[in-house]
Short mmCIF file of C-alpha atoms in Angstrom, two decimals:
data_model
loop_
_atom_site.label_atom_id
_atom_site.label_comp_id
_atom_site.label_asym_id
_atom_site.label_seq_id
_atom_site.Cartn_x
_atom_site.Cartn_y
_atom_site.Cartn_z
CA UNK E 1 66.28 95.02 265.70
CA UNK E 2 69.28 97.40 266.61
CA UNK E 3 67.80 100.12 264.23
CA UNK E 4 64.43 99.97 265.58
CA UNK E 5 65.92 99.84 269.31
CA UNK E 6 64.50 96.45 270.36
CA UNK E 7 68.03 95.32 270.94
CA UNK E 8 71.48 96.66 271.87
CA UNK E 9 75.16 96.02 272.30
CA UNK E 10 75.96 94.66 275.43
CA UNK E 11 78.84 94.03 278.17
CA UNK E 12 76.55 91.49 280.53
CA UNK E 13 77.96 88.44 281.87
CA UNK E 14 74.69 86.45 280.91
CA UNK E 15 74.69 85.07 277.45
CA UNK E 16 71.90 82.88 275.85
CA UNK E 17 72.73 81.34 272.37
CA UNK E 18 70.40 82.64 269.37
CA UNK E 19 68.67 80.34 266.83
CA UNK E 20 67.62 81.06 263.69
CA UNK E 21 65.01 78.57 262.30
CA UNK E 22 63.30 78.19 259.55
CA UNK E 23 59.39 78.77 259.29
CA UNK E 24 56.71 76.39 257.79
CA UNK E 25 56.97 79.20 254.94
CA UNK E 26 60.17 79.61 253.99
CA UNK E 27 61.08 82.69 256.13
CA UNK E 28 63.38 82.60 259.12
CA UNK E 29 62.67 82.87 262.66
CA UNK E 30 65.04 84.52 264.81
CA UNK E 31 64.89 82.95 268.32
CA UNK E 32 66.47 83.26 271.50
CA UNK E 33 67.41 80.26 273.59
CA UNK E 34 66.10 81.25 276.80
CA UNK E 35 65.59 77.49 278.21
CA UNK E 36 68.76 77.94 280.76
CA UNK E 37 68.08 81.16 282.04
CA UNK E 38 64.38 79.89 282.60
CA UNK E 39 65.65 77.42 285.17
CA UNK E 40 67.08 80.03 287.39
CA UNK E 41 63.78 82.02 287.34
CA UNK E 42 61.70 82.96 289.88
CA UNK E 43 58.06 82.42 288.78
CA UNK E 44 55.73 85.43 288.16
CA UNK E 45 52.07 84.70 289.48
CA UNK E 46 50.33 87.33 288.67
CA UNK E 47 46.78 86.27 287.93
CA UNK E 48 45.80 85.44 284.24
CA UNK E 49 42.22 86.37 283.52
CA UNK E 50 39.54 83.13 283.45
CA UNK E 51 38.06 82.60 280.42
CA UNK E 52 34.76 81.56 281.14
CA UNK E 53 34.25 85.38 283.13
CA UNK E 54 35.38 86.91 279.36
CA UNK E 55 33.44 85.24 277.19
CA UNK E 56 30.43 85.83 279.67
CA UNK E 57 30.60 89.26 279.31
CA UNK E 58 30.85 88.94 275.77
CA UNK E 59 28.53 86.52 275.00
CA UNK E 60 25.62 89.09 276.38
CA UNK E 61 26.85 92.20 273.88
CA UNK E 62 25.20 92.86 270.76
CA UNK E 63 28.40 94.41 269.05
CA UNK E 64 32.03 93.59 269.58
CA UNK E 65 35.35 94.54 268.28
CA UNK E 66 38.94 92.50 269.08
CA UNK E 67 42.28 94.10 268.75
CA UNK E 68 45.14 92.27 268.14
CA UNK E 69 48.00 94.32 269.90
CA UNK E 70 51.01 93.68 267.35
CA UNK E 71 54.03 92.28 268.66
CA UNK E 72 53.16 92.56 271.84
CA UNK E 73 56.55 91.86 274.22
CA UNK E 74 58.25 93.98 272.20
CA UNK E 75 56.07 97.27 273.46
CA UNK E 76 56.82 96.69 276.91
CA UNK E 77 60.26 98.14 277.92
CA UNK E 78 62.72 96.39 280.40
CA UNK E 79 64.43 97.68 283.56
CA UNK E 80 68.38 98.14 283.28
CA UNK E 81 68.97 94.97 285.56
CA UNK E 82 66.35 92.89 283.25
CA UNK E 83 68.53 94.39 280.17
CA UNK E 84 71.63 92.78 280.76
CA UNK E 85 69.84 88.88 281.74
CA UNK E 86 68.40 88.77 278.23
CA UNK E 87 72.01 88.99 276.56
CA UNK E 88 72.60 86.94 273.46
CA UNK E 89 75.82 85.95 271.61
CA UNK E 90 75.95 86.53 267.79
CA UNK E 91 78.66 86.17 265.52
CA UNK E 92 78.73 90.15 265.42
CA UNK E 93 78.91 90.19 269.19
CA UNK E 94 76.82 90.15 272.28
CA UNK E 95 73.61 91.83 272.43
CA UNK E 96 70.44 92.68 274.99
CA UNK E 97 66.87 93.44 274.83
CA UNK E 98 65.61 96.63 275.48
CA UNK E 99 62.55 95.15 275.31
CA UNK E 100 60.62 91.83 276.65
CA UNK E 101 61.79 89.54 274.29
CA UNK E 102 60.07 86.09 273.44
CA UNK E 103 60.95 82.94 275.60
CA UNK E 104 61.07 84.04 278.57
CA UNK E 105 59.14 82.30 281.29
CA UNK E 106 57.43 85.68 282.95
CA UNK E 107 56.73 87.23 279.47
CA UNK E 108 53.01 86.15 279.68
CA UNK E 109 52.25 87.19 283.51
CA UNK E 110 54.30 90.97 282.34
CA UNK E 111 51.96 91.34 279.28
CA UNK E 112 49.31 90.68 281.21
CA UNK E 113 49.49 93.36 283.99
CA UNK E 114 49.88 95.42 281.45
CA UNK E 115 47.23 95.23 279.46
CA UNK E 116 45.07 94.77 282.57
CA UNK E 117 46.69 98.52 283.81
CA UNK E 118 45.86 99.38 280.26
CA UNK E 119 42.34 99.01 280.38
CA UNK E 120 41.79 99.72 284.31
CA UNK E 121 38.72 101.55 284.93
CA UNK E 122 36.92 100.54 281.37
CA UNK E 123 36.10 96.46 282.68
CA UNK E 124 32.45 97.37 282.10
CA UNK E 125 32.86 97.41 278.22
CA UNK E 126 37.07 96.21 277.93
CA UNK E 127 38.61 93.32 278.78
CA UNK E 128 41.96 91.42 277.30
CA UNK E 129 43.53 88.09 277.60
CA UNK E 130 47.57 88.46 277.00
CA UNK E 131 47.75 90.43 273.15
CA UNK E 132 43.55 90.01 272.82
CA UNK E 133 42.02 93.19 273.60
CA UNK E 134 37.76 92.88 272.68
CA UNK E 135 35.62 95.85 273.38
CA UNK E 136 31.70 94.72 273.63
CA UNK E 137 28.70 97.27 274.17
CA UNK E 138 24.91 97.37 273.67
CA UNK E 139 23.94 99.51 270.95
CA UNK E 140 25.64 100.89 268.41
CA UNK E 141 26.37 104.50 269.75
CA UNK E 142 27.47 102.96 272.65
CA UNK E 143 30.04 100.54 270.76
CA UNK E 144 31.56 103.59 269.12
CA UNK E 145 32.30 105.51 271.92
CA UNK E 146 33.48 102.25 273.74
CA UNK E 147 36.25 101.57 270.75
CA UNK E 148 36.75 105.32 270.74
CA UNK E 149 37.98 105.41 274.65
CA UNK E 150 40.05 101.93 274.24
CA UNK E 151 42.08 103.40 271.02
CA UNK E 152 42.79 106.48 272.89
CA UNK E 153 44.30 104.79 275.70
CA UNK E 154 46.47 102.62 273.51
CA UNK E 155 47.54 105.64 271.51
CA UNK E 156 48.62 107.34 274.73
CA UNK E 157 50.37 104.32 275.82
CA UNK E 158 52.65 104.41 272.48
CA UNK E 159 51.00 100.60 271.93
CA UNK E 160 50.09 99.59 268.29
CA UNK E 161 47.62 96.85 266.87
CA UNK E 162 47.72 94.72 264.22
CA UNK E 163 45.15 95.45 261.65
CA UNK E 164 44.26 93.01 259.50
CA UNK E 165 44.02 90.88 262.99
CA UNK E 166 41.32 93.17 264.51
CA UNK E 167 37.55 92.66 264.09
CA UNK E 168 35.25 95.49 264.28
CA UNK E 169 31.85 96.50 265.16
CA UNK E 170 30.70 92.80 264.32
CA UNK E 171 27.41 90.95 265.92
CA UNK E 172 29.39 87.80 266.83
CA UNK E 173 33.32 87.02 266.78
CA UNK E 174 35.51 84.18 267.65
CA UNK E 175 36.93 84.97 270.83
CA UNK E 176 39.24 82.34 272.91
CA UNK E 177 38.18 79.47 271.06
CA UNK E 178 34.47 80.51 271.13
CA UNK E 179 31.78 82.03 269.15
CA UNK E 180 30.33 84.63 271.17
CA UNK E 181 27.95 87.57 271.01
CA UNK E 182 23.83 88.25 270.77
CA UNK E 183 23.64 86.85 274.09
CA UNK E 184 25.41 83.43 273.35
CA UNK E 185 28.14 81.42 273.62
CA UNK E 186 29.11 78.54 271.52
CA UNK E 187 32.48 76.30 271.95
CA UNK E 188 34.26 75.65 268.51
CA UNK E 189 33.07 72.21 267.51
CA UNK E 190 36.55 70.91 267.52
CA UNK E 191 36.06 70.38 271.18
CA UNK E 192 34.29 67.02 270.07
CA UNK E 193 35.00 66.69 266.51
CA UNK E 194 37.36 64.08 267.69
CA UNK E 195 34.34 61.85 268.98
CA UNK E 196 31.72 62.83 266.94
CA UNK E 197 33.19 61.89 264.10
CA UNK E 198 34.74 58.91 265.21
CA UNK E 199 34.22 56.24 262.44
CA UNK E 200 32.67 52.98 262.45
CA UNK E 201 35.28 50.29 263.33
CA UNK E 202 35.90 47.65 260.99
CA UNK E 203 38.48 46.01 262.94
CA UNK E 204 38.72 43.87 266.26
CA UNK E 205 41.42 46.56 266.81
CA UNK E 206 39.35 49.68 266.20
CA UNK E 207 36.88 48.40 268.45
CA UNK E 208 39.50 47.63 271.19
CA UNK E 209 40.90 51.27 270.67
CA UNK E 210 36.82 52.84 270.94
CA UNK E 211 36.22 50.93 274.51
CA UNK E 212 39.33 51.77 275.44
CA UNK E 213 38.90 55.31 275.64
CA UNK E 214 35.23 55.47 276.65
CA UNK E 215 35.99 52.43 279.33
CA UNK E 216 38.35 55.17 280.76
CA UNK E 217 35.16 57.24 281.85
CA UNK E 218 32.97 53.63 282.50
CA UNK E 219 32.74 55.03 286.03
CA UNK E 220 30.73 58.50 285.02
CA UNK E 221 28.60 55.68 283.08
CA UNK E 222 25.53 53.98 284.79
CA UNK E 223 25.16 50.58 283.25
CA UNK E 224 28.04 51.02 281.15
CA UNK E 225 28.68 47.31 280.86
CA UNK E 226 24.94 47.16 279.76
CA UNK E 227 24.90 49.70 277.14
CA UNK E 228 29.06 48.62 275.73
CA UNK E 229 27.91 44.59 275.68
CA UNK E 230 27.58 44.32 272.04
CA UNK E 231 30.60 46.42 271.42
CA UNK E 232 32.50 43.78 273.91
CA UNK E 233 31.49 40.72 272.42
CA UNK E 234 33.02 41.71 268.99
CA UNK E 235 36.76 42.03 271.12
CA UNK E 236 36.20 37.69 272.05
CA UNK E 237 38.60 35.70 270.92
CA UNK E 238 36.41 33.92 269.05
CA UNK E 239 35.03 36.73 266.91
CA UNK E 240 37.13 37.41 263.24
CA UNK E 241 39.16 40.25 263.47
CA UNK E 242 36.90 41.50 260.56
CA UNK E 243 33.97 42.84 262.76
CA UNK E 244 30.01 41.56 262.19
CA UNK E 245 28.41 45.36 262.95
CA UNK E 246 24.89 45.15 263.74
CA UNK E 247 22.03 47.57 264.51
CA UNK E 248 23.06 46.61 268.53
CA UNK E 249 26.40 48.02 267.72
CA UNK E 250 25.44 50.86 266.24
CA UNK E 251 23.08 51.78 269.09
CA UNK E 252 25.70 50.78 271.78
CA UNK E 253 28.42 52.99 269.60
CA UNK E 254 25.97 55.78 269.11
CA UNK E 255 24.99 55.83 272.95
CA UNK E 256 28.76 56.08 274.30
CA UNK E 257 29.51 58.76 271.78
CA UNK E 258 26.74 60.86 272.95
CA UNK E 259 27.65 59.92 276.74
CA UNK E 260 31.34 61.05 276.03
CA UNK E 261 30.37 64.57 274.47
CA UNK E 262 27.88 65.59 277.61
CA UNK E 263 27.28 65.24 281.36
CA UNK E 264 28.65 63.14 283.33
CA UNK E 265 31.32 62.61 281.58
CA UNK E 266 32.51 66.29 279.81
CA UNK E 267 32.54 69.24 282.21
CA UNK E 268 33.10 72.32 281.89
CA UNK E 269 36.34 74.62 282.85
CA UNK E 270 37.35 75.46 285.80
CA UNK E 271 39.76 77.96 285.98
CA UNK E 272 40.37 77.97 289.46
CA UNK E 273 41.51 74.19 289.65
CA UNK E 274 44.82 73.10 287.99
CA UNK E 275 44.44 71.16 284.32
CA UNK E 276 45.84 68.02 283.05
CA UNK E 277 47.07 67.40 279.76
CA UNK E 278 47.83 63.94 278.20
CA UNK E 279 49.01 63.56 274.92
CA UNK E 280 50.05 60.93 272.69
CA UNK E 281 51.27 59.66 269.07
CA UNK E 282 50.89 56.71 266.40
CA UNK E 283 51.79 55.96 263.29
CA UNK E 284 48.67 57.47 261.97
CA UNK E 285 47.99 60.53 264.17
CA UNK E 286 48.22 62.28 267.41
CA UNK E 287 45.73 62.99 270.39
CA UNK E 288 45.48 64.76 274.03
CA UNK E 289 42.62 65.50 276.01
CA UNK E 290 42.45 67.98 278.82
CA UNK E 291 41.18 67.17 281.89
CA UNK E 292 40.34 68.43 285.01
CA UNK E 293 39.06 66.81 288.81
CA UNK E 294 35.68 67.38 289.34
CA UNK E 295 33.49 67.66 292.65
CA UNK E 296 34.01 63.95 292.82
CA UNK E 297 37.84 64.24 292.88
CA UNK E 298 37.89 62.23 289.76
CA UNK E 299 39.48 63.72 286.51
CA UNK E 300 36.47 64.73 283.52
CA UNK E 301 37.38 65.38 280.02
CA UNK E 302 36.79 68.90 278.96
CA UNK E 303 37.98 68.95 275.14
CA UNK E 304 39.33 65.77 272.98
CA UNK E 305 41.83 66.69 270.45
CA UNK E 306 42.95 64.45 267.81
CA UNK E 307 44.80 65.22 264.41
CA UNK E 308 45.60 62.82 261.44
CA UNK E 309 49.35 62.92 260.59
CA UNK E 310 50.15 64.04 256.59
CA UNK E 311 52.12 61.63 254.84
CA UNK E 312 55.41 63.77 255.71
CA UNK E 313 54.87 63.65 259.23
CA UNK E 314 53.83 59.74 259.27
CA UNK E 315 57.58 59.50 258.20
CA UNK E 316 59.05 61.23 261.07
CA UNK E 317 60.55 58.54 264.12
CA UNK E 318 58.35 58.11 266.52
CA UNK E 319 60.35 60.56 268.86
CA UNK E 320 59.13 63.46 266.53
CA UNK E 321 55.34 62.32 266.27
CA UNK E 322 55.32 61.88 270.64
CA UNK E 323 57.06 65.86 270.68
CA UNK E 324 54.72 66.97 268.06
CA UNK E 325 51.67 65.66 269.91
CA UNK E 326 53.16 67.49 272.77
CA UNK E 327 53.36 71.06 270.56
CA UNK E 328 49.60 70.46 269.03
CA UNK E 329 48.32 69.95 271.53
CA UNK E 330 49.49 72.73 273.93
CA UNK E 331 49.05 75.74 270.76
CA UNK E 332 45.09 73.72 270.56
CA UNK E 333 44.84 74.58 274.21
CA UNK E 334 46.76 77.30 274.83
CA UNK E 335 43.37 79.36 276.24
CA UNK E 336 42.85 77.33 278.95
CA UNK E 337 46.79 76.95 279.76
CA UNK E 338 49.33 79.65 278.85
CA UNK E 339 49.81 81.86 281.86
CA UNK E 340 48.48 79.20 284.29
CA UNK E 341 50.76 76.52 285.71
CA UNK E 342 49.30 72.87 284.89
CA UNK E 343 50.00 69.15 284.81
CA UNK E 344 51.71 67.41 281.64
CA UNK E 345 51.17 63.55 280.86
CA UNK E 346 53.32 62.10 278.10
CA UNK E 347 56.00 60.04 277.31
CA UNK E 348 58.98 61.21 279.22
CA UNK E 349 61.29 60.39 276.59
CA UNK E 350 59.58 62.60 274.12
CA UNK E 351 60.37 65.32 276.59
CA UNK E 352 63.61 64.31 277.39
CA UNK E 353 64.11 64.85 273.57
CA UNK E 354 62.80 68.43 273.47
CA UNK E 355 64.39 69.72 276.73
CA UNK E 356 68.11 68.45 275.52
CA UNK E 357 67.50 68.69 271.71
CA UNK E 358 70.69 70.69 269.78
CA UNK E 359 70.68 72.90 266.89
CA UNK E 360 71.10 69.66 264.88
CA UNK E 361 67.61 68.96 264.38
CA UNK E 362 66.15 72.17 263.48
CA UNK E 363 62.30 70.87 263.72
CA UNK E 364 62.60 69.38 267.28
CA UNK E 365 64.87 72.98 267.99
CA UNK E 366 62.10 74.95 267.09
CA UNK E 367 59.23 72.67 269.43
CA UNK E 368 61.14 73.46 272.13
CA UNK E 369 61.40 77.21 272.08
CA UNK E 370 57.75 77.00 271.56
CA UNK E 371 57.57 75.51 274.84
CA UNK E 372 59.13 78.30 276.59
CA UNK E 373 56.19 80.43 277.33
CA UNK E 374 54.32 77.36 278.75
CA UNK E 375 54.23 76.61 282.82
CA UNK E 376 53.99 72.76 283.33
CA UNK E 377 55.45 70.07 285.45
CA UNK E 378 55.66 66.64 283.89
CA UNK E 379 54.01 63.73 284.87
CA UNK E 380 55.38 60.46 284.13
CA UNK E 381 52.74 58.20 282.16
CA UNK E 382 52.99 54.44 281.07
CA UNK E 383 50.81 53.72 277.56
CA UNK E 384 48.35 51.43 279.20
CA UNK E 385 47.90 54.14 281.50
CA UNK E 386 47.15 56.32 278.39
CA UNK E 387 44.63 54.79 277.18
CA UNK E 388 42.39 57.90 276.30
CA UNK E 389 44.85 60.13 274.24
CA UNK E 390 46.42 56.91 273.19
CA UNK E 391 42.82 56.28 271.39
CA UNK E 392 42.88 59.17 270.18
CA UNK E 393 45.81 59.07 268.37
CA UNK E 394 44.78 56.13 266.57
CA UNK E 395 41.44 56.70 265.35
CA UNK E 396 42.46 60.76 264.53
CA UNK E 397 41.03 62.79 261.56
CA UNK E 398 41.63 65.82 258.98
CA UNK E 399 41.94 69.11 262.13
CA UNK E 400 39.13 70.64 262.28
CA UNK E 401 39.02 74.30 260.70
CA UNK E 402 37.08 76.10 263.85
#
């Protein structure tokens, strides 16, 4: 970094402590600690771009390319005064950024205007979210000259991309979480994968942990007590804890399913309103959904996320599985929240872990940092007042590849 002028020696009364951690791969991560520093921040709000107006006008082109700008803090330079804040002690000394480093809680809302100055003038056929620049055009001719105009102006800004990352001149891309392009729009399945393929319950237990997360949403539900009856009855006392499935069963479980993946119960994004994210762990898995308060003031599921845990991770305590929940879920989401300030259900003592964690556990260390670029307030939540990511946890399967 101090041959390539990212970084320099430094005199600065601010100090941050560096930590190098090791990558799922092998290779090492060189991080900065920026967690303190943080605290004392005053919060950049400069709009992030909504989603849903992107992929629209993607979704309508015909051909669209995506440029990955490549380490994309690191091309925008800091002011003198910002230098001398990102200081950070080594054993060869202190050193500061002369360039936005990684961590630190404006980074997103500074990329952002810049890419947005970057492209000012071209919105009809340009548009980026953070490092994600897409170009989208009619016809062919068109497209090139589009691309053509967008290069130009990165070249002229000194700003490089990422090459095998880019994807160009195609009819349809994955954008944001989406397929777009040819006039549609199409969420990744693993919005719903988590419900839709929700297994069959062979146990009291599995059936108590099904209800309980569509019962959460019984009030979007006309007749809900109707249509969940046979589903119910299984949970008596009386029943064996080895269910009796019947054709009524499988018609009650099919019915809720399909309720929970469409209206009135999943809604859309708004990216105007603040989101809520609830996550949780079990032995076998973790879940969150994201939610948000519709017209009705009452909160609507707008993706379900569950994962089933490897057999290394099932070992972990159960402080690691409730931070890793936290982690998954926020990287699954990060579309709808990085940049924007949201809400944060979870156990507080699987925050309390991450927030205090020291270099001793180099897993939980390197959660944390993650965390950095994320705006969130946390929300206190009991676990029977989780009972929809707590379901989800429990009956989670194999992440889905989209």
């Amino acid at each position: 970094m101090l041959q390539m002028g990212v970084i320099r020696p430094s005199e600065s009364a601010w100090a941050s402590p560096v930590v190098l951690v090791p990558k799922p791969d092998g290779e090492i991560r060189f991080c900065v600690d920026y967690r303190k520093l943080n605290a004392v921040t005053r919060p950049d709000n400069y709009p992030m771009p909504r989603t849903d107006e992107l992929l629209e006008k993607l979704g309508r082109a015909q051909f669209i390319s995506t440029l990955d700008l490549t380490k994309g803090y690191w091309q925008v330079p800091l002011d003198e005064s910002a230098k001398e804040r990102s200081a950070f002690i080594t054993h060869l000394g202190l050193y500061e950024f002369n360039v936005l480093p990684f961590g630190l809680q404006n980074a997103p809302a500074t990329f952002q205007r810049l890419v947005d100055g970057l492209l000012a003038g071209l919105g009809e056929y340009a548009v980026a979210y953070l490092d994600d620049v897409a170009i989208f055009s009619d016809s062919w001719a068109d497209h090139l000259e589009h691309l053509q105009k967008v290069l130009e102006r990165i070249r002229e800004a000194g700003l490089t991309v990422k090459a095998k990352k880019c994807q160009i001149g195609l009819n349809r891309v994955t954008y944001l979480g989406h397929q777009v392009g040819q006039g549609t729009i199409s969420p990744l399945q693993a919005k719903v994968d988590a419900i839709q393929k929700w297994p069959v319950p062979k146990s009291k237990k599995q059936v108590q942990s099904f209800l309980g997360l569509a019962g959460y949403y019984r009030r979007f539900v006309p007749h809900y007590s109707q249509i969940a009856a046979p589903l119910t009855d299984l949970t008596k006392k009386k029943q064996p804890n080895a269910v009796q499935w019947t054709g009524k069963c499988q018609k009650a479980f099919n019915k809720l399913k399909a309720t929970l993946m469409s209206d009135p119960v999943l809604r859309a994004p708004d990216f105007d309103k603040p989101f809520l994210v609830t996550t949780d762990a079990s032995e076998r898995g973790v879940g969150a959904v994201l939610m948000q308060k519709g017209p009705d003031q009452e909160f609507h599921p707008v993706v379900f996320l569950s994962k089933k845990l490897s057999e290394r991770e099932s070992n972990w305590s159960v402080p690691e599985k409730e931070c890793y929940a936290i982690v998954y879920a926020l990287e699954k989401l990060r579309p709808y929240v990085w940049g924007r300030r949201f809400h944060l259900q979870t156990d507080h003592a699987a925050l309390k872990w991450l927030h205090t964690v020291k270099e001793t556990n180099k897993k939980l260390l390197r959660w944390s940092l993650a965390l950095q670029d994320f705006d969130f307030d946390i929300q206190h939540i009991s676990g029977a007042s989780n009972k929809v990511a707590d379901a989800l946890s429990r009956e989670s399967f194999p992440e889905s590849t989209g």
